[in-house]
Amino acid sequence: MELEPVGGARKLDIQELEEIRNNAYDNARSYRDKTKLFHDKKISQKHFSIGQKVLLYNSMLKLFLDGVVEIESEKSGKRFTVNGQRLKPFFENFQAHTVEKFQVEPS
């Protein structure tokens, strides 16, 4: 049995597998990049001004990824830093409206 033809075929197989792996890596990276762009477009940008009242969603998750905002508690006066995605605007003079359901009669 000759070793050179077998070795050459083995090298070609290894190169082919390496090329397939590289293509899969490139496809995964492009998919991840496109998914991140889509996700980032859907995130609503929140803009807060100094002195504005906000509601804080109190979760145990302590990640500061999007926008770090410093807030002050009205009750205790303590200042602390939170993730901007955890804040919602607070509307003091918000008037609640009653929603009624109407049944439409078929004509």
GROMACS .gro file of C-alpha atoms in nm:
model
  107
    1MET     CA    1   0.000   0.000   0.000
    2GLU     CA    2   0.137   0.337  -0.097
    3LEU     CA    3   0.125   0.606   0.171
    4GLU     CA    4   0.169   0.915  -0.046
    5PRO     CA    5  -0.170   0.899  -0.227
    6VAL     CA    6  -0.345   0.825   0.103
    7GLY     CA    7  -0.165   1.115   0.273
    8GLY     CA    8  -0.253   1.352  -0.011
    9ALA     CA    9  -0.620   1.254   0.005
   10ARG     CA   10  -0.613   1.302   0.382
   11LYS     CA   11  -0.470   1.654   0.343
   12LEU     CA   12  -0.744   1.744   0.094
   13ASP     CA   13  -1.011   1.614   0.332
   14ILE     CA   14  -0.867   1.819   0.619
   15GLN     CA   15  -0.855   2.133   0.402
   16GLU     CA   16  -1.216   2.076   0.293
   17LEU     CA   17  -1.329   2.037   0.656
   18GLU     CA   18  -1.140   2.353   0.751
   19GLU     CA   19  -1.313   2.544   0.470
   20ILE     CA   20  -1.656   2.418   0.582
   21ARG     CA   21  -1.579   2.522   0.941
   22ASN     CA   22  -1.469   2.871   0.830
   23ASN     CA   23  -1.788   2.915   0.622
   24ALA     CA   24  -2.002   2.809   0.919
   25TYR     CA   25  -1.817   3.055   1.143
   26ASP     CA   26  -1.869   3.341   0.895
   27ASN     CA   27  -2.240   3.258   0.857
   28ALA     CA   28  -2.289   3.248   1.235
   29ARG     CA   29  -2.110   3.581   1.278
   30SER     CA   30  -2.316   3.753   1.006
   31TYR     CA   31  -2.640   3.611   1.153
   32ARG     CA   32  -2.543   3.735   1.501
   33ASP     CA   33  -2.460   4.083   1.365
   34LYS     CA   34  -2.790   4.110   1.174
   35THR     CA   35  -2.987   3.991   1.477
   36LYS     CA   36  -2.815   4.246   1.701
   37LEU     CA   37  -2.890   4.530   1.455
   38PHE     CA   38  -3.256   4.428   1.439
   39HIS     CA   39  -3.278   4.406   1.819
   40ASP     CA   40  -3.109   4.744   1.868
   41LYS     CA   41  -3.352   4.912   1.625
   42LYS     CA   42  -3.650   4.780   1.824
   43ILE     CA   43  -3.527   4.909   2.160
   44SER     CA   44  -3.697   5.236   2.236
   45GLN     CA   45  -3.462   5.517   2.327
   46LYS     CA   46  -3.564   5.692   2.645
   47HIS     CA   47  -3.469   6.049   2.717
   48PHE     CA   48  -3.497   6.185   3.069
   49SER     CA   49  -3.436   6.537   3.189
   50ILE     CA   50  -3.295   6.648   3.523
   51GLY     CA   51  -3.572   6.684   3.780
   52GLN     CA   52  -3.817   6.460   3.591
   53LYS     CA   53  -4.004   6.204   3.801
   54VAL     CA   54  -3.964   5.841   3.691
   55LEU     CA   55  -4.087   5.499   3.794
   56LEU     CA   56  -3.819   5.239   3.867
   57TYR     CA   57  -3.874   4.873   3.790
   58ASN     CA   58  -3.707   4.704   4.084
   59SER     CA   59  -3.549   4.383   3.960
   60MET     CA   60  -3.265   4.182   4.105
   61LEU     CA   61  -3.073   4.202   3.776
   62LYS     CA   62  -2.788   4.451   3.814
   63LEU     CA   63  -2.663   4.496   3.455
   64PHE     CA   64  -2.567   4.842   3.331
   65LEU     CA   65  -2.568   4.791   2.956
   66ASP     CA   66  -2.775   5.064   2.797
   67GLY     CA   67  -2.774   5.399   2.968
   68VAL     CA   68  -2.656   5.463   3.320
   69VAL     CA   69  -2.879   5.717   3.495
   70GLU     CA   70  -2.836   5.865   3.841
   71ILE     CA   71  -3.166   5.903   4.030
   72GLU     CA   72  -3.263   6.037   4.373
   73SER     CA   73  -3.533   5.899   4.599
   74GLU     CA   74  -3.799   6.154   4.702
   75LYS     CA   75  -3.852   5.989   5.041
   76SER     CA   76  -3.497   5.926   5.159
   77GLY     CA   77  -3.302   6.165   4.937
   78LYS     CA   78  -3.051   5.888   4.858
   79ARG     CA   79  -2.885   5.893   4.514
   80PHE     CA   80  -2.805   5.578   4.323
   81THR     CA   81  -2.720   5.467   3.971
   82VAL     CA   82  -2.955   5.248   3.765
   83ASN     CA   83  -2.986   5.115   3.413
   84GLY     CA   84  -3.192   5.354   3.198
   85GLN     CA   85  -3.395   5.064   3.055
   86ARG     CA   86  -3.540   5.007   3.404
   87LEU     CA   87  -3.696   5.355   3.415
   88LYS     CA   88  -4.038   5.464   3.292
   89PRO     CA   89  -4.160   5.826   3.278
   90PHE     CA   90  -4.400   5.925   3.555
   91PHE     CA   91  -4.698   6.143   3.458
   92GLU     CA   92  -4.840   6.325   3.762
   93ASN     CA   93  -5.150   6.480   3.609
   94PHE     CA   94  -5.246   6.173   3.410
   95GLN     CA   95  -5.623   6.136   3.381
   96ALA     CA   96  -5.762   5.787   3.354
   97HIS     CA   97  -6.034   5.734   3.095
   98THR     CA   98  -6.298   5.465   3.104
   99VAL     CA   99  -6.300   5.232   2.807
  100GLU     CA  100  -6.639   5.100   2.710
  101LYS     CA  101  -6.717   4.800   2.494
  102PHE     CA  102  -6.992   4.837   2.234
  103GLN     CA  103  -7.170   4.549   2.068
  104VAL     CA  104  -7.225   4.616   1.696
  105GLU     CA  105  -7.547   4.470   1.565
  106PRO     CA  106  -7.516   4.300   1.225
  107SER     CA  107  -7.726   4.477   0.962
   0.00000   0.00000   0.00000
